[in-house]
Short mmCIF file of C-alpha atoms and ligand atoms in Angstrom, two decimals:
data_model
loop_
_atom_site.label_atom_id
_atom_site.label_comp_id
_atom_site.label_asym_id
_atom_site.label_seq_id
_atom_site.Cartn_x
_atom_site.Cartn_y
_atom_site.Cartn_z
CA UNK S 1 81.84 90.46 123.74
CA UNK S 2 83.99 93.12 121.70
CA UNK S 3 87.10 93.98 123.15
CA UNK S 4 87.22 98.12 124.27
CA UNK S 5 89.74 100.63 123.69
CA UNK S 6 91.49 101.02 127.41
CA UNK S 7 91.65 104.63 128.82
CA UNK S 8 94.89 106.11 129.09
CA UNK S 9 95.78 106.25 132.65
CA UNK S 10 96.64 109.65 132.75
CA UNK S 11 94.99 112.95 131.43
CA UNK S 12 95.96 113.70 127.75
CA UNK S 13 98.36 116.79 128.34
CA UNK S 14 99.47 115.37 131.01
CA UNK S 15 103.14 113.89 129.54
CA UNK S 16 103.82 117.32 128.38
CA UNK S 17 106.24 118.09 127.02
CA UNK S 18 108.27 115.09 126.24
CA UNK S 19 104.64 114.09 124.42
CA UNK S 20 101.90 116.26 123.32
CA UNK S 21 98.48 115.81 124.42
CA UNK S 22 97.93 116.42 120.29
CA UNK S 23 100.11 113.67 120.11
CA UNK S 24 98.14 111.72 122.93
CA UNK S 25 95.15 112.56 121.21
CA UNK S 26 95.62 110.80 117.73
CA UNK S 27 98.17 107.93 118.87
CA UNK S 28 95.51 106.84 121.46
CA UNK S 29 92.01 108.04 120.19
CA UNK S 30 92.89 107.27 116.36
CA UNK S 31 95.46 104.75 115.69
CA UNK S 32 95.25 102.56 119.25
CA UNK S 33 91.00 103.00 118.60
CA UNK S 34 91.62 101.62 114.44
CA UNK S 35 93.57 98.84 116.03
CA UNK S 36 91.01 97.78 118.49
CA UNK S 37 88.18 98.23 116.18
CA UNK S 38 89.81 96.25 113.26
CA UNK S 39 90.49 93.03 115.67
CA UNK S 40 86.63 93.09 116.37
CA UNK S 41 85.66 93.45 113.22
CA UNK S 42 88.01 90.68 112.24
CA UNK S 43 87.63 88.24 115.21
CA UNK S 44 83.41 88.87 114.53
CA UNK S 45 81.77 85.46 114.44
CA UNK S 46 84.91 83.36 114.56
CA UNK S 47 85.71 81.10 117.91
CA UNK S 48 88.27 83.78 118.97
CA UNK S 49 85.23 86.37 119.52
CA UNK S 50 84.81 86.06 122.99
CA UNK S 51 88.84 85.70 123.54
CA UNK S 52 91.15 88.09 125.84
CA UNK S 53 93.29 90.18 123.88
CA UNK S 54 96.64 88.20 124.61
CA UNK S 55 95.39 84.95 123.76
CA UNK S 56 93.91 86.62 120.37
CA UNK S 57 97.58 87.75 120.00
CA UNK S 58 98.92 84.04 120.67
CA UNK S 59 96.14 82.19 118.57
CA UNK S 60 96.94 84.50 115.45
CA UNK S 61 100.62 83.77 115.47
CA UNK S 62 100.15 80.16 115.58
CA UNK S 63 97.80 79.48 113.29
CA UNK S 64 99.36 82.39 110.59
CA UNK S 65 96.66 84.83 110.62
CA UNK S 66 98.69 87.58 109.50
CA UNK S 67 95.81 90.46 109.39
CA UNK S 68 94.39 89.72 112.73
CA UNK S 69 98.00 89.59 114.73
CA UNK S 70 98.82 92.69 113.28
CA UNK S 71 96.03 94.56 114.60
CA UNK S 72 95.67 92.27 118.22
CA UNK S 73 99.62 92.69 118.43
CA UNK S 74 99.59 96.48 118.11
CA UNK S 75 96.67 97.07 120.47
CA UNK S 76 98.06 94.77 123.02
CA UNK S 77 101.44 97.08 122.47
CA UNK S 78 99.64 100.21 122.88
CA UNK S 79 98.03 98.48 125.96
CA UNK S 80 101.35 97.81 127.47
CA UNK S 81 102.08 100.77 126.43
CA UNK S 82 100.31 103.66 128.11
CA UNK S 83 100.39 101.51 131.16
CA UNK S 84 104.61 101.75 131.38
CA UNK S 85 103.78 105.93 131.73
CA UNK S 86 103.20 108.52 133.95
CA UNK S 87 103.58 112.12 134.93
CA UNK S 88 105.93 111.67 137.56
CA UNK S 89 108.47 109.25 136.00
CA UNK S 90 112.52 109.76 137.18
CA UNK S 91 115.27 107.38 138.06
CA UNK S 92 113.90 103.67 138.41
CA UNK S 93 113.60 102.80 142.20
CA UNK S 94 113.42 99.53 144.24
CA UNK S 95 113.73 96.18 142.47
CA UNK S 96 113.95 97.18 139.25
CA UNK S 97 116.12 99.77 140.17
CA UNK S 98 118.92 96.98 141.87
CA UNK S 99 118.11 94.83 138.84
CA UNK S 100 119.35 97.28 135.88
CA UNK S 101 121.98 98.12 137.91
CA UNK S 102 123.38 94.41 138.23
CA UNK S 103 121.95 93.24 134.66
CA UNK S 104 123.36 96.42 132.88
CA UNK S 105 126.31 98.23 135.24
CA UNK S 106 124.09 101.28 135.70
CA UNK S 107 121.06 102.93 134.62
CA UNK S 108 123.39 105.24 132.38
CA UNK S 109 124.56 102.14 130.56
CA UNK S 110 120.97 100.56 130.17
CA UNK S 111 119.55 104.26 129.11
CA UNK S 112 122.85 104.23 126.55
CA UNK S 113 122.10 100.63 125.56
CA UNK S 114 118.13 101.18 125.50
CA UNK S 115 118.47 104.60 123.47
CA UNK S 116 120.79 102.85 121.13
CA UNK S 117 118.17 99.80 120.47
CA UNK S 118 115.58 102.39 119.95
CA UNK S 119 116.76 104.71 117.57
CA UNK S 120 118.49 101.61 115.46
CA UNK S 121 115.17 99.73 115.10
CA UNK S 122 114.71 100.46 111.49
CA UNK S 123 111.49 101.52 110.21
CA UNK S 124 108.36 100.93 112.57
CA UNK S 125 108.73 98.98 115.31
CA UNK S 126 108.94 98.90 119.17
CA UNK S 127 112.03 98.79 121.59
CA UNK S 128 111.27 96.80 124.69
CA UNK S 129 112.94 95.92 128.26
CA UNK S 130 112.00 92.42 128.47
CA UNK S 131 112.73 89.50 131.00
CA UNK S 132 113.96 86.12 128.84
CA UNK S 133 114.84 83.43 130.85
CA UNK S 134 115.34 84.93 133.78
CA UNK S 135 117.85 87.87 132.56
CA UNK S 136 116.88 91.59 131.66
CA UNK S 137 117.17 92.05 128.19
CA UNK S 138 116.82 94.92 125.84
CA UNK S 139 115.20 93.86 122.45
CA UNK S 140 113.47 95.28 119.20
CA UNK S 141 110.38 93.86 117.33
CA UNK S 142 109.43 95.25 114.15
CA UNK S 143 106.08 96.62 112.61
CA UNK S 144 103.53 94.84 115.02
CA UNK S 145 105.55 92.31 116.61
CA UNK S 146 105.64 91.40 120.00
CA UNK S 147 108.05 89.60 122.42
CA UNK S 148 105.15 87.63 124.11
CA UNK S 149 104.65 85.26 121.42
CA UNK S 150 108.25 84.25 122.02
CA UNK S 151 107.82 83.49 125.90
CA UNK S 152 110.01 86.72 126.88
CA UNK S 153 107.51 88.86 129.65
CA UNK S 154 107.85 92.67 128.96
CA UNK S 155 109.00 94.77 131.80
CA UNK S 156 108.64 98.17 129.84
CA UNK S 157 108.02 99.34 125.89
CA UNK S 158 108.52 102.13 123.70
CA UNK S 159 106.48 102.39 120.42
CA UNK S 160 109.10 103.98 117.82
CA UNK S 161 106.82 104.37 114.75
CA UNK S 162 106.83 108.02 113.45
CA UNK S 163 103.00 108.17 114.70
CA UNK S 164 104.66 108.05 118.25
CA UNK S 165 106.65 111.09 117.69
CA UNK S 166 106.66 113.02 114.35
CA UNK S 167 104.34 115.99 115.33
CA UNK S 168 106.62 116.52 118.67
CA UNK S 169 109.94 115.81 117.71
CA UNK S 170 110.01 115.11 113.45
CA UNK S 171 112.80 113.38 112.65
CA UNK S 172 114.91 113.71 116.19
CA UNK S 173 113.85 110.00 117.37
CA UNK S 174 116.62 110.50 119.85
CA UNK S 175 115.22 113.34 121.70
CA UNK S 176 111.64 111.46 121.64
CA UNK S 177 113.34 108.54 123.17
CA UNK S 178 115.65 110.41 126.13
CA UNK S 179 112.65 112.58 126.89
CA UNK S 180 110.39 109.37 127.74
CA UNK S 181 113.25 107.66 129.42
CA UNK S 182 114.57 110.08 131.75
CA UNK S 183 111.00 112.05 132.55
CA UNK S 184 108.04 109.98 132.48
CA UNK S 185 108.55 106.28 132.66
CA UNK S 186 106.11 104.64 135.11
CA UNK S 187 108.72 102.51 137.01
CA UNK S 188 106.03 101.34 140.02
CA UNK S 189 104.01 99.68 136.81
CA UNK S 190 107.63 98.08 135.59
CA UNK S 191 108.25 96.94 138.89
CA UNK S 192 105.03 95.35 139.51
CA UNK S 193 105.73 93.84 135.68
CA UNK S 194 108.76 92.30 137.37
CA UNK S 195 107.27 90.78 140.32
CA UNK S 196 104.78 89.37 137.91
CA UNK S 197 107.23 87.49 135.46
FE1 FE2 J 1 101.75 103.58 118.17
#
């Protein structure tokens, strides 16, 4: 059974306009669909082909299959991704809410620290609240790479490749990265990711 591409959970223009449904458009229905397709095609006929998406991620970093974890890691990403959205997005609220504020001082500080992370990943990559050990932590991964493989459970992501951004915002990663944080983050979906690690 081939793995699908997952709808995005919210209507394309929806995120307007801290991202463009033109934006939506080819980061989901081009370069998420390419990454889906190319695991399939590469997974086709080998013992992973009827495997779940995260343990084609796992099995690919073990064994050193470089070509296949790139394109399983970025379509679990965008996965995770599209999920940690929404229109109606604001300050975090409930757990997660108390948690940034005792892991980090405040949301301001965590936003800071976050924004910071994200705008000093250099080249592609993805900045990512993650839970490690039990603590909040704000890391980076570069190209494809993906904190799962390394036992941390992510709690929220933000895909900082230029794809992500460039037609909106060109070069202001910054802007692309406050927009998202203050506006439409899906904090019910990082809260239940809380509960669940
Ligand atoms: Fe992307």
């Amino acid at each position: 059974m081939s793995l699908a591409l997952p709808p995005l959970p919210f209507a394309s223009q929806a995120l307007e306009p801290y991202i463009s449904s033109r934006t939506l458009d080819f980061h989901h229905g081009k370069h998420h669909r390419a990454y889906v397709d190319k695991v399939n095609e590469l997974v086709a006929g080998t013992p992973l082909a009827s495997a779940g998406l995260e343990e084609i991620v796992n099995a690919s970093a073990k064994s050193g299959n470089t070509a296949l974890f790139n394109a399983a890691a970025q379509a679990w990403n965008h996965d995770f991704q599209w999920k940690c959205l929404t229109p109606n997005g604001g300050a975090p609220k409930q757990a997660i809410g108390e948690r940034i504020a005792a892991d980090f001082g405040s949301y301001e500080k965590f936003a800071d620290a976050f924004q910071k992370a994200a705008v000093g990943q250099f080249g592609s990559g993805w900045a990512w609240l993650v839970v490690d050990q039990g603590a909040l932590r704000i890391v980076t991964t570069s190209n494809a790479d993906t904190p799962i493989i390394r036992g941390q459970r992510p709690l929220f992501t933000l895909d900082v490749w230029e794809h992500a951004y460039y037609l909106d915002y060109q070069n202001r990663r910054a802007d692309y990265v406050t927009g998202i944080l203050n506006h439409i983050v899906n904090w019910d979906f990082v809260n239940k990711a809380l509960q669940a690690a």
